[in-house]
Short mmCIF file of C-alpha atoms in Angstrom, two decimals:
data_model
loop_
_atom_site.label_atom_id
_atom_site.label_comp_id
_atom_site.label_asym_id
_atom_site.label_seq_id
_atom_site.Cartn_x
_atom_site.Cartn_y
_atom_site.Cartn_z
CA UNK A 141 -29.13 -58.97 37.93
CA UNK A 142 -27.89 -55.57 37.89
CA UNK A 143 -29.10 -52.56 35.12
CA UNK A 144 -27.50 -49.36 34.28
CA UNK A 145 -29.68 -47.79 36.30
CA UNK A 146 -28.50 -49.41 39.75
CA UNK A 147 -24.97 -50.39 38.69
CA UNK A 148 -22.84 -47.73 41.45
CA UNK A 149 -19.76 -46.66 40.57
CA UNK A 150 -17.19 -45.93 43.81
CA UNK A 151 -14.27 -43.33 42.66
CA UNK A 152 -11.39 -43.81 44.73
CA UNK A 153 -9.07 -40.85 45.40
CA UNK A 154 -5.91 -40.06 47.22
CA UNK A 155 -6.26 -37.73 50.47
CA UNK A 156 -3.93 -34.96 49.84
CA UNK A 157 -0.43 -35.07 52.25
CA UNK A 158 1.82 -32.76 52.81
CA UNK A 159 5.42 -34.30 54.83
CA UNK A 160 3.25 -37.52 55.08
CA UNK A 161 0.70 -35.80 57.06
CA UNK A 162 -3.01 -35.83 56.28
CA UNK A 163 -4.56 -32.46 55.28
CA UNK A 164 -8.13 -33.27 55.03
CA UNK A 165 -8.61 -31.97 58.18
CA UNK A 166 -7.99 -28.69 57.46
CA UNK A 167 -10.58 -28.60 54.88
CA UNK A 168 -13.40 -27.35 56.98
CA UNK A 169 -10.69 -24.37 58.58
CA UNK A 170 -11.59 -21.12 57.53
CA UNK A 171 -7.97 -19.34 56.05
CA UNK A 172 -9.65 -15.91 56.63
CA UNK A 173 -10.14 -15.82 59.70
CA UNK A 174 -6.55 -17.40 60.10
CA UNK A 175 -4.82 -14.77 57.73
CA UNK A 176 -6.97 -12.35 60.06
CA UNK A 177 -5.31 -12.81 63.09
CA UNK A 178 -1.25 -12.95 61.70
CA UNK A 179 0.22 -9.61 62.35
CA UNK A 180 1.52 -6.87 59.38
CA UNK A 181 5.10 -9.03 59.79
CA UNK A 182 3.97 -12.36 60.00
CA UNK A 183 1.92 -11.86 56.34
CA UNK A 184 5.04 -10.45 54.46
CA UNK A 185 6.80 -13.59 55.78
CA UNK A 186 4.02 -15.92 54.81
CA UNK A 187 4.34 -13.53 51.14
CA UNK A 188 7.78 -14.46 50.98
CA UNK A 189 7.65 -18.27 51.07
CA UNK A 190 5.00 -18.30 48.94
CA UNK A 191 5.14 -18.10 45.17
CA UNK A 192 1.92 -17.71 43.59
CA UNK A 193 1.35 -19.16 39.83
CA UNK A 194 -0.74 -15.94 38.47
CA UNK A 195 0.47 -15.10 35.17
CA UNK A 196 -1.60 -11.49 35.75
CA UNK A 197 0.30 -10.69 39.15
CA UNK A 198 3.51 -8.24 37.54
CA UNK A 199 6.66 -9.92 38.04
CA UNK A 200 7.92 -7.51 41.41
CA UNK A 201 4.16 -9.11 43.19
CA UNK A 202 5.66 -12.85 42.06
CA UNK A 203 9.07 -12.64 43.03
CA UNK A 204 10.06 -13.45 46.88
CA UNK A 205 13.42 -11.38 46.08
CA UNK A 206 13.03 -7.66 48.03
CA UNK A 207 15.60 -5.39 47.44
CA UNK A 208 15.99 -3.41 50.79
CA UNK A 209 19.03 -1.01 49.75
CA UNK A 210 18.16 2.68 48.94
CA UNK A 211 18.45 3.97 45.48
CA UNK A 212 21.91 5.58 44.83
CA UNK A 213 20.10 7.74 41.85
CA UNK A 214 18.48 7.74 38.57
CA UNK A 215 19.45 4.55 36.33
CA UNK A 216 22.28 4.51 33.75
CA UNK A 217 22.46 1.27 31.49
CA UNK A 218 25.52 2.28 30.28
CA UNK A 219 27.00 2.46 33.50
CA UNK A 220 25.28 -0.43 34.92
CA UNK A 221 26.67 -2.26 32.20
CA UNK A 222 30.47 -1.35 32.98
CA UNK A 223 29.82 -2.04 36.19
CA UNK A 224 28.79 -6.28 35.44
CA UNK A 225 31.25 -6.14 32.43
CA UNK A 226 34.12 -5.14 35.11
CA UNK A 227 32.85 -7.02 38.29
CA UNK A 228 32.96 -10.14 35.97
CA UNK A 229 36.39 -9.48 34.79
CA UNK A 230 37.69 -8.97 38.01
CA UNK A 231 36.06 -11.88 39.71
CA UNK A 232 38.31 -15.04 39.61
CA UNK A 233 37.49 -18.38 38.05
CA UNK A 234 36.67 -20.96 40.48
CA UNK A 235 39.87 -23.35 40.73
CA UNK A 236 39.90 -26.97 39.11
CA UNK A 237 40.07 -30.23 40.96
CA UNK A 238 41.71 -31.96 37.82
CA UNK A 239 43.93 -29.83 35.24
CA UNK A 240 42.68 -30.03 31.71
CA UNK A 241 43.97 -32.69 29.19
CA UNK A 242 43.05 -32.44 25.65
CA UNK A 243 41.83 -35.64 24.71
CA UNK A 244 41.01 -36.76 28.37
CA UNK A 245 37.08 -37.40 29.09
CA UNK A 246 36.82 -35.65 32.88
CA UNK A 247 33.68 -37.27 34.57
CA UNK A 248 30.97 -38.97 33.33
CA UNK A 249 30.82 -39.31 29.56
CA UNK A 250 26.96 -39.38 28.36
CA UNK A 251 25.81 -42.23 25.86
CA UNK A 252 22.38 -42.40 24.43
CA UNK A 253 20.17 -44.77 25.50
CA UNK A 254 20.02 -47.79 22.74
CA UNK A 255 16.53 -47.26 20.21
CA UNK A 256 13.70 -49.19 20.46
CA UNK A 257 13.60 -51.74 17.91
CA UNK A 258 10.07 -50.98 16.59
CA UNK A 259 11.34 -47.02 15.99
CA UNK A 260 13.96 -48.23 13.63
CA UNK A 261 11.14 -50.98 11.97
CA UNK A 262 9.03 -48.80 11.46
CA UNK A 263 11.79 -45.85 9.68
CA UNK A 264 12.16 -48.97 7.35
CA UNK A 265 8.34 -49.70 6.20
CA UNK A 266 8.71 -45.67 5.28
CA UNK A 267 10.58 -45.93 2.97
CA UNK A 268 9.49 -44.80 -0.61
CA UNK A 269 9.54 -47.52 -3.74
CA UNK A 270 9.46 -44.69 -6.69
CA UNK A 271 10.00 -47.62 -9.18
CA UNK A 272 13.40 -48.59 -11.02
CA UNK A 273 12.67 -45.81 -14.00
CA UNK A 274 13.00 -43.42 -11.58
CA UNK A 275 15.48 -44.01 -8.81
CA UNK A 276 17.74 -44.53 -12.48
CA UNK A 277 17.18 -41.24 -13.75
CA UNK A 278 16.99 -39.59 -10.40
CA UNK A 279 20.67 -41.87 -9.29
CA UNK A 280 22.34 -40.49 -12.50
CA UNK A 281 20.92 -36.73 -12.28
CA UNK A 282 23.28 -33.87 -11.82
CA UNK A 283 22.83 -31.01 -9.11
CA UNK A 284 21.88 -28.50 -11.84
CA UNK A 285 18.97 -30.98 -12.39
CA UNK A 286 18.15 -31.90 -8.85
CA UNK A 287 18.11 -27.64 -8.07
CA UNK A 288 16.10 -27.98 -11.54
CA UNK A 289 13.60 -30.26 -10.41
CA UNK A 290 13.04 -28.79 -6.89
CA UNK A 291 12.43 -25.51 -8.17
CA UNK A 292 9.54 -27.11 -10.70
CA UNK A 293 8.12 -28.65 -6.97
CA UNK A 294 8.67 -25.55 -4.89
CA UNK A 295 11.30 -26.80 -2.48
CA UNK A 296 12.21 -23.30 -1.83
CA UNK A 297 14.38 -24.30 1.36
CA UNK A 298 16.23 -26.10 -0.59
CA UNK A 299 18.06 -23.74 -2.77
CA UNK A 300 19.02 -19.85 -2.26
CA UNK A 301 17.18 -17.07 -4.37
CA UNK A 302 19.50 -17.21 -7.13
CA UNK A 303 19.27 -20.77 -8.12
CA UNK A 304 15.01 -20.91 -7.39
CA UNK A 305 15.46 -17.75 -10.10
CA UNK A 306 18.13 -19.24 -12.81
CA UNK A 307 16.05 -22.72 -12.26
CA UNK A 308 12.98 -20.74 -13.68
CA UNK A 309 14.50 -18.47 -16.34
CA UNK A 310 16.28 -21.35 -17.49
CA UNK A 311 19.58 -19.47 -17.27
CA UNK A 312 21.63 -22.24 -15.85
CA UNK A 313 23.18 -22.71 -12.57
CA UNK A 314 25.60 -19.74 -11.23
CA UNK A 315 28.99 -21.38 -10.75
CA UNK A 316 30.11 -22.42 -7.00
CA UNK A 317 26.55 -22.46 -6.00
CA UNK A 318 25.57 -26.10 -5.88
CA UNK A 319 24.55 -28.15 -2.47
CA UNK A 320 27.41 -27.31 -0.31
CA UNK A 321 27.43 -23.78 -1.46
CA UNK A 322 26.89 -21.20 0.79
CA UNK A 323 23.83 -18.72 1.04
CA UNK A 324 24.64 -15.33 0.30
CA UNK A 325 22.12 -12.53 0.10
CA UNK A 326 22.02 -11.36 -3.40
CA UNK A 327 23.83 -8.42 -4.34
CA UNK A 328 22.03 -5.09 -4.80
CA UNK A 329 22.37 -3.60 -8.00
CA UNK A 330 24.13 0.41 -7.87
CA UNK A 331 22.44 2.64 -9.88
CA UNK A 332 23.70 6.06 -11.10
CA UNK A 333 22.15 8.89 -8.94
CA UNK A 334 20.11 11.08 -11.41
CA UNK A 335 21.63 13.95 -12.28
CA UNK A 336 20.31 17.33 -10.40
CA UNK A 337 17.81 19.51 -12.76
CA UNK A 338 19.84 21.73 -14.83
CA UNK A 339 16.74 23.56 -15.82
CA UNK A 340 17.39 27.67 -15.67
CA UNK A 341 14.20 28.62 -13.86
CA UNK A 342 14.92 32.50 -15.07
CA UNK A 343 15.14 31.41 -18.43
CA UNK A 344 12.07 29.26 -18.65
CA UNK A 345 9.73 32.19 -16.72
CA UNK A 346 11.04 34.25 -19.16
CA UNK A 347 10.24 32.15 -22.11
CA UNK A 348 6.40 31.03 -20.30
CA UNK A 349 6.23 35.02 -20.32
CA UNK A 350 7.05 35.46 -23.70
CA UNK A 351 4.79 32.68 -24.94
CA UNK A 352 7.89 30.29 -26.89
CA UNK A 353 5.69 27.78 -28.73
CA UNK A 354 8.58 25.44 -28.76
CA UNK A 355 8.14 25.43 -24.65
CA UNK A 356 5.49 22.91 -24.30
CA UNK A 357 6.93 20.88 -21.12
CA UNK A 358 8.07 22.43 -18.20
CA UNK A 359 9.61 20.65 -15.44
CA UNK A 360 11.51 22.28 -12.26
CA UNK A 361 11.12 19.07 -10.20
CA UNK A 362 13.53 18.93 -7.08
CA UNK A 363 14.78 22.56 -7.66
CA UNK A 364 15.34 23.48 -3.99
CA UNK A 365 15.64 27.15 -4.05
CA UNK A 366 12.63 28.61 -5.82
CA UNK A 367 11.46 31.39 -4.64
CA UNK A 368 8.39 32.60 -4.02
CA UNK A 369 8.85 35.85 -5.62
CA UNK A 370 9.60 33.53 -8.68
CA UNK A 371 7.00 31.34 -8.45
CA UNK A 372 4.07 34.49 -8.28
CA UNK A 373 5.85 35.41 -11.63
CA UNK A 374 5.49 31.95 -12.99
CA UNK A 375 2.02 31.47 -12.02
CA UNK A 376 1.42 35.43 -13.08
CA UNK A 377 2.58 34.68 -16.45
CA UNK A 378 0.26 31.48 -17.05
CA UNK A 379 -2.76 32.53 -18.02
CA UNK A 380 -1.57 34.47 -20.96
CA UNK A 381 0.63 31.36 -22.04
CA UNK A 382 -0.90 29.60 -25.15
CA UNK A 383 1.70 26.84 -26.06
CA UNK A 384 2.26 25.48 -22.24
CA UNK A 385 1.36 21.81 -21.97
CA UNK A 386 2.64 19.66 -19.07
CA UNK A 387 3.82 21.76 -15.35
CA UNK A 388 5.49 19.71 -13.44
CA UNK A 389 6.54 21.56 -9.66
CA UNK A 390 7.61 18.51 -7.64
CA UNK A 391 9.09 19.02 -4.67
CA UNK A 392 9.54 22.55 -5.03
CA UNK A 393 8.52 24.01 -1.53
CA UNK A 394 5.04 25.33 -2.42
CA UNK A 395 3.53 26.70 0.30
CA UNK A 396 -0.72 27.36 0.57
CA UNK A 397 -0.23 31.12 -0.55
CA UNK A 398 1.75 29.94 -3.99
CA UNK A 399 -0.39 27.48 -4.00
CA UNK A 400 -3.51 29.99 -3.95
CA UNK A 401 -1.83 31.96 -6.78
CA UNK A 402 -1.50 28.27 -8.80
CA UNK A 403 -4.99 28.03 -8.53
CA UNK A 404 -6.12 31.31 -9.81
CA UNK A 405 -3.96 30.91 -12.74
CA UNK A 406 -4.99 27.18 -13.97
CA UNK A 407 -8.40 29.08 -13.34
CA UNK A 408 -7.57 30.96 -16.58
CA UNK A 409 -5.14 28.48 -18.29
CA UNK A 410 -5.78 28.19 -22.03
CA UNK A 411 -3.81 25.20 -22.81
CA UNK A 412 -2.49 23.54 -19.90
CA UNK A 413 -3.19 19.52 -19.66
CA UNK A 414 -0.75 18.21 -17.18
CA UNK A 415 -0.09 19.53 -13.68
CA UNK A 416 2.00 17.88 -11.39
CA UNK A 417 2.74 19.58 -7.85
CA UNK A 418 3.72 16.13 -5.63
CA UNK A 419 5.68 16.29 -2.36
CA UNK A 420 4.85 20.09 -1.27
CA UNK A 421 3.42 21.64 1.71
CA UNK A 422 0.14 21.98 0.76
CA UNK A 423 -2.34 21.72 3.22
CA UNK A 424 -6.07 19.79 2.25
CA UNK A 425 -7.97 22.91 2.23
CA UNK A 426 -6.22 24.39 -0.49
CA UNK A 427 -6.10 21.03 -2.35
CA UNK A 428 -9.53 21.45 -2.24
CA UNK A 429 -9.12 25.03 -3.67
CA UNK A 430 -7.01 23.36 -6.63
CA UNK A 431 -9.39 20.44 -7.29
CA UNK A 432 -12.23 23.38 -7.49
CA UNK A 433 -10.07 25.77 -9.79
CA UNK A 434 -9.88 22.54 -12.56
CA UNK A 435 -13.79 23.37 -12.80
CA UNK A 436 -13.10 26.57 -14.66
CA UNK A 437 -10.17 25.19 -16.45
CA UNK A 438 -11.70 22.81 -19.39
CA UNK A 439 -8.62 21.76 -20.48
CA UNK A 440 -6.70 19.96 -17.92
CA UNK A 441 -6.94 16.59 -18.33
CA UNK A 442 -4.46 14.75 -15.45
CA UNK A 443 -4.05 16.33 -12.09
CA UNK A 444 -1.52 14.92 -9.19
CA UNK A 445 -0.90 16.42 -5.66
CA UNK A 446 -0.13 13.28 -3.58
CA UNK A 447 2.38 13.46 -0.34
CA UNK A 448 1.86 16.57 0.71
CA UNK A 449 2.63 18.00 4.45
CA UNK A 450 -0.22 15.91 5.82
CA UNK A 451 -0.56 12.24 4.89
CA UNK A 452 -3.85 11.84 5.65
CA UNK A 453 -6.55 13.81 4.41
CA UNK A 454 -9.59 13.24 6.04
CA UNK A 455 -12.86 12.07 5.31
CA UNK A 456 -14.64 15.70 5.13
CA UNK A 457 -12.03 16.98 2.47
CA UNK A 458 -12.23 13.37 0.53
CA UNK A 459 -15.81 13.54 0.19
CA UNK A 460 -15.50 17.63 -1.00
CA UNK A 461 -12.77 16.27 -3.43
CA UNK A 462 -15.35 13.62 -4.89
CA UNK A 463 -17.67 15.85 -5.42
CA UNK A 464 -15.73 18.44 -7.16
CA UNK A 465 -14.00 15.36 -9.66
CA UNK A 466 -17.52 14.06 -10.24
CA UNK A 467 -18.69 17.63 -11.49
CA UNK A 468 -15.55 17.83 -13.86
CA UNK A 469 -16.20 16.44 -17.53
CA UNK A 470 -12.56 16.97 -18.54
CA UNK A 471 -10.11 15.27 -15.88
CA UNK A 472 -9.00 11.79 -16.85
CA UNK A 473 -6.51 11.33 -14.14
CA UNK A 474 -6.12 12.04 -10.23
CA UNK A 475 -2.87 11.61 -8.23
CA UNK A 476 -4.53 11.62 -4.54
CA UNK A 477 -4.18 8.89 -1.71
CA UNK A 478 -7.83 8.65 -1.03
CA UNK A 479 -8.19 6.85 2.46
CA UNK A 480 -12.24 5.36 2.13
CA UNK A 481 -13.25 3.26 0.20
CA UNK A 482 -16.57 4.88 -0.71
CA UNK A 483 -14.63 8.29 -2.56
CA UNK A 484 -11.87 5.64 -4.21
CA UNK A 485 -14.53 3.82 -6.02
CA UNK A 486 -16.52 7.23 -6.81
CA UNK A 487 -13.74 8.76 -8.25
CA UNK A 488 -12.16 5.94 -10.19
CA UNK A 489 -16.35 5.17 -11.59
CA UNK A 490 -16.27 9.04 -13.22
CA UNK A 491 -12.79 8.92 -14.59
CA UNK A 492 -13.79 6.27 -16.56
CA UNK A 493 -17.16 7.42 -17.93
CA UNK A 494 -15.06 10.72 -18.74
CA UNK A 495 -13.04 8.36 -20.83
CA UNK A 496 -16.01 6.41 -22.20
CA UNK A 497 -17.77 9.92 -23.99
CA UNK A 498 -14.53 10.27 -25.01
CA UNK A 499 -14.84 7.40 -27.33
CA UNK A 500 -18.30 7.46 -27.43
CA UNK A 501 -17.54 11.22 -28.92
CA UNK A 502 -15.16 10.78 -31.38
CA UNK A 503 -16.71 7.59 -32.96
CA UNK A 504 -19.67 9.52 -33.34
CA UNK A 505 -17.76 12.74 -35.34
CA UNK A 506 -14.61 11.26 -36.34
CA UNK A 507 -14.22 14.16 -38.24
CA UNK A 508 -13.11 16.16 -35.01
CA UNK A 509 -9.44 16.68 -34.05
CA UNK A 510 -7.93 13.48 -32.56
CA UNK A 511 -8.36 13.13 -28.68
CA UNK A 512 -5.64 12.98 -26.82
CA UNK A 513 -6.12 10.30 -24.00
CA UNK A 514 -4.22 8.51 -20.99
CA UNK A 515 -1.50 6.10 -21.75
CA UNK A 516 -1.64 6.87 -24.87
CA UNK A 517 -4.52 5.10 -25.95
CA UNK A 518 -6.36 6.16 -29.34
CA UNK A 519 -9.43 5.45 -31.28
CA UNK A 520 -9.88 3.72 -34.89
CA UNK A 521 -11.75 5.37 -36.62
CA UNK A 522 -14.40 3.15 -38.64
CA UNK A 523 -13.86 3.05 -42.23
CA UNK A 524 -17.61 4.01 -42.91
CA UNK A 525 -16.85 7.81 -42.00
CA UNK A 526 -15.17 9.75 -44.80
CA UNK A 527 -12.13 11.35 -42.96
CA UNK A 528 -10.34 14.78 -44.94
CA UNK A 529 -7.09 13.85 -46.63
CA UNK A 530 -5.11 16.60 -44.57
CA UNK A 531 -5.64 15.93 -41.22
CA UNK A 532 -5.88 18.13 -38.62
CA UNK A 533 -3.79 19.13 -36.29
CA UNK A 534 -4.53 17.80 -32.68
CA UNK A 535 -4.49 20.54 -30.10
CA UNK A 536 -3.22 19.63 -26.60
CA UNK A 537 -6.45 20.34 -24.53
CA UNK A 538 -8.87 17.53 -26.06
CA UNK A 539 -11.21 15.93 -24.32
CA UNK A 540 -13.96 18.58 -24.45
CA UNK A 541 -16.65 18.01 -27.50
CA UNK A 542 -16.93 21.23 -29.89
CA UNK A 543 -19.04 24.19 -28.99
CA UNK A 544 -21.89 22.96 -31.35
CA UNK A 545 -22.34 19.94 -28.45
CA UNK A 546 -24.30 19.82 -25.92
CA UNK A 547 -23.90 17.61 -22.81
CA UNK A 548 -27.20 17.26 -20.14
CA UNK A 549 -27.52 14.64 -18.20
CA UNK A 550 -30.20 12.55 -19.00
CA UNK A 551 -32.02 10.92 -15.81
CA UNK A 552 -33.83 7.76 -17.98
CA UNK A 553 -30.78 6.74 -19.51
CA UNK A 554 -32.58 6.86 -22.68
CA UNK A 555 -31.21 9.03 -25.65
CA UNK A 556 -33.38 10.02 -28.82
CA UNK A 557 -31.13 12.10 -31.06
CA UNK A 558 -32.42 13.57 -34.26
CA UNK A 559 -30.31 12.52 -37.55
CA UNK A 560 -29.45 15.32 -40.22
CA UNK A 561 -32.01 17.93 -39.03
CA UNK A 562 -35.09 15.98 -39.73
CA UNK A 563 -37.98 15.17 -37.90
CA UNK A 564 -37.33 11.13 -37.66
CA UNK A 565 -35.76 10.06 -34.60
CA UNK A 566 -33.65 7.00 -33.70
CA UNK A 567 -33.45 6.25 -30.00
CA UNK A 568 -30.85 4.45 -28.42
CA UNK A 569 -29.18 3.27 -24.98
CA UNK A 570 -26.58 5.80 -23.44
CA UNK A 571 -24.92 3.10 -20.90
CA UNK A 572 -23.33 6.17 -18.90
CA UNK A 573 -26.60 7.98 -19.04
CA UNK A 574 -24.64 11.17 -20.59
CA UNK A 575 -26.10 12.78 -23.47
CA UNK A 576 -24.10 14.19 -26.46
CA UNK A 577 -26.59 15.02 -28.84
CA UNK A 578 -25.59 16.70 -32.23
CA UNK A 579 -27.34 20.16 -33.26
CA UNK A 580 -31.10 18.76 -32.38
CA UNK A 581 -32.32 16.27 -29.83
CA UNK A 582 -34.88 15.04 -27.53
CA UNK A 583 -34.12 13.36 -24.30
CA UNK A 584 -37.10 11.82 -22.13
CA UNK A 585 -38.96 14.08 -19.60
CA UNK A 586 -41.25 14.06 -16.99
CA UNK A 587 -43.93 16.22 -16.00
CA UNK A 588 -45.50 17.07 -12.19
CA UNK A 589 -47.93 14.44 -12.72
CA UNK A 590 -45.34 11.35 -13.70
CA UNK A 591 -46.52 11.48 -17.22
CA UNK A 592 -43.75 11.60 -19.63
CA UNK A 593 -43.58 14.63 -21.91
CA UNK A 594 -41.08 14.71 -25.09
CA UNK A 595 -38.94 18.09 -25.20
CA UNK A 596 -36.59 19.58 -28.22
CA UNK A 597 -33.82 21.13 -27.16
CA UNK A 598 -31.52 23.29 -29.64
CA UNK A 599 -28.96 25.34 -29.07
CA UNK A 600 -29.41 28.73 -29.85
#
């Protein structure tokens, strides 16, 4: 009786031959010492009838081929190929044994082997019964419904672009472009160039100088030859300019040093809410400069400066930039590639609680002028606060509360403002922990000791 544990198992295995000879009795022969004793010209022999299987040798290492002529000079592949193209042409073509004769099979004529019975049995237990309803309304369907129906299922080899897209619009087929259609690429449409800027860059310094109210938009995008004696005039004349709105200097050729002088006069802009200055050469520093001159100016509210002469920014001047938008109350919008993550997501959070106390702001004293927001967007006023039968007229720097406001941050996210100068107080949640409290109000505070301590604070 024999167990698992006894049964012996005997593997049998071929002796490697090589010729018919046996070479198991070279296995005990040591090859170094063999390899040792063959001479310098006797190895590069041995290297030449050998081809070793080493995908990490190079190619020159693997090949047996050794070109031995010298080099006639440096290497020209457009001579080189001149050289094969004329070699082959003058080369002859080997003669034939038998002339050709169309029609006539010369040699051996190959015929596919006969298929296996059970191949073409088993193609014929594939085979799909969708059920009389269906083979019917699928025997009788046009193309236009076939291309139909395999756009619903997403058989997107089986059609070209513009028959997936007409299938889905509904638009019906395009005419000649059924099954045995051919593919063509769809043709691009041509759209009118736009026409170069016609605006008279004399004229409108003149009229930014001369304060024209009726000058409220000022665009000299893609005007090539600016110079920068006229742009220092420009920029000179801005800070007295009370009616100026929108600036828009794309691709203009600023330079750092206009740039400088832009941002010492949006420093002391009165009225300016837009400011565009896209594909220039300004370097990050002075980006940096510009972000930092919006601090003094209260009333721009959308600021763009992407694709300048370097693409990438860095992370030191994104992290100066986020710290300069998150100490601005008035900006709304930013036109900068920001590269991490960490300054996208800080930016984009404090544009929108700048546009929150908007809201918050105005549905608090709808009374106030009407803010003007981005895209457009504009608040109801509730029907519970009387509004004046004239309105007034909005101004175009708005997002800034009036001077009676005051805005503090407040660190408990817990507001307690006082209502119509009394002494009773109705606290409530501020869910962007910014205060805007009216002419009296007392935010949470905390002394040395941790113990909370309620102050009034007024303005004078």
């Amino acid at each position: 009786m024999e167990t698992s544990a006894t049964t012996k198992t005997t593997t049998l295995t071929t002796p490697a031959k090589l010729y018919g000879k046996d070479l198991s009795e070279y296995d005990d022969v040591d090859v170094e010492s063999l390899l040792a004793q063959l001479s310098p010209e006797e190895i590069t022999i041995l290297a030449k009838e050998v081809d070793p299987d080493d995908n990490f040798l190079p190619p020159d290492q693997r090949c047996s081929y050794e070109c031995s002529k010298d080099a006639t000079g440096p290497l020209n592949r457009k001579q080189l190929i001149e050289h094969i193209n004329k070699q082959a042409i003058e080369t002859p073509d080997e003669p034939e044994f038998e002339p050709y004769v169309q029609g006539k099979v010369r040699g051996k004529k190959w015929v596919p082997p006969p298929r296996d019975a059970r191949e073409i049995e088993a193609e014929e237990q594939i085979a799909i019964d969708m059920g009389d309803e269906y083979e019917h309304a699928l025997n009788d369907a046009t193309q236009e419904e076939i291309i139909d129906l395999a756009a619903i299922l997403g058989f997107h080899s089986m059609m070209n672009q513009d028959q997936y897209h007409a299938s889905l619009l509904n638009k019906g087929q395009p005419v000649g472009m059924g099954w045995d259609g051919i593919t063509k690429s769809t043709q691009q449409k041509l759209f009118p160039m736009d026409p170069p800027n016609a605006t008279d860059v004399e004229e409108s310094i003149k009229r930014v100088k001369d304060d024209d109210s009726k000058l409220v938009d000022l665009n000299l995008n893609n005007i090539k030859n600016i110079s920068d004696e006229k742009l220092e005039q420009l920029f000179a004349a801005l800070p007295q300019n009370e009616h100026l709105e929108v600036l828009s200097l794309t691709n203009v050729g600023l330079t750092d040093k206009t740039a400088l002088l832009l941002a010492e006069a949006i420093e002391k802009s009165k009225t300016l809410r837009v400011l565009n200055v896209e594909t220039n050469f300004i370097s990050p520093p002075v980006i940096v400069k510009l972000v930092q001159a919006l601090l003094k100016c209260h009333t721009i509210e959308e600021f763009r400066a992407s694709n300048q002469r370097s693409a990438v920014l860095g992370n030191k001047i994104e992290m100066e930039i986020t710290d300069l938008v998150e100490k601005n109350p008035s900006l709304l919008r930013l036109g900068l590639h920001l590269e991490f993550n960490d300054a996208r997501h800080r930016v984009a959070a404090h544009l929108q609680r700048n546009i929150d106390r908007i809201f918050r702001v105005q549905k608090l004293k709808p009374q106030l002028p009407k803010l003007i927001l981005p895209g457009n967007m504009e608040i109801e006023r509730e029907s519970q606060y009387p509004v004046s039968a004239t309105p007034t007229p909005s101004p175009s720097p708005s997002p800034q509360p009036p001077p009676d406001y005051d805005v503090e941050v407040d660190p408990d996210n817990m507001v307690i403002r006082g209502g119509g100068g009394g002494d009773a107080f109705d606290p409530e949640f501020d869910p962007d922990n910014m205060v805007v409290p009216g002419s009296r109000s007392v935010t949470p505070n905390y002394d040395d000791e941790g113990v909370y301590q309620a102050h009034t604070k007024k303005r004078s």
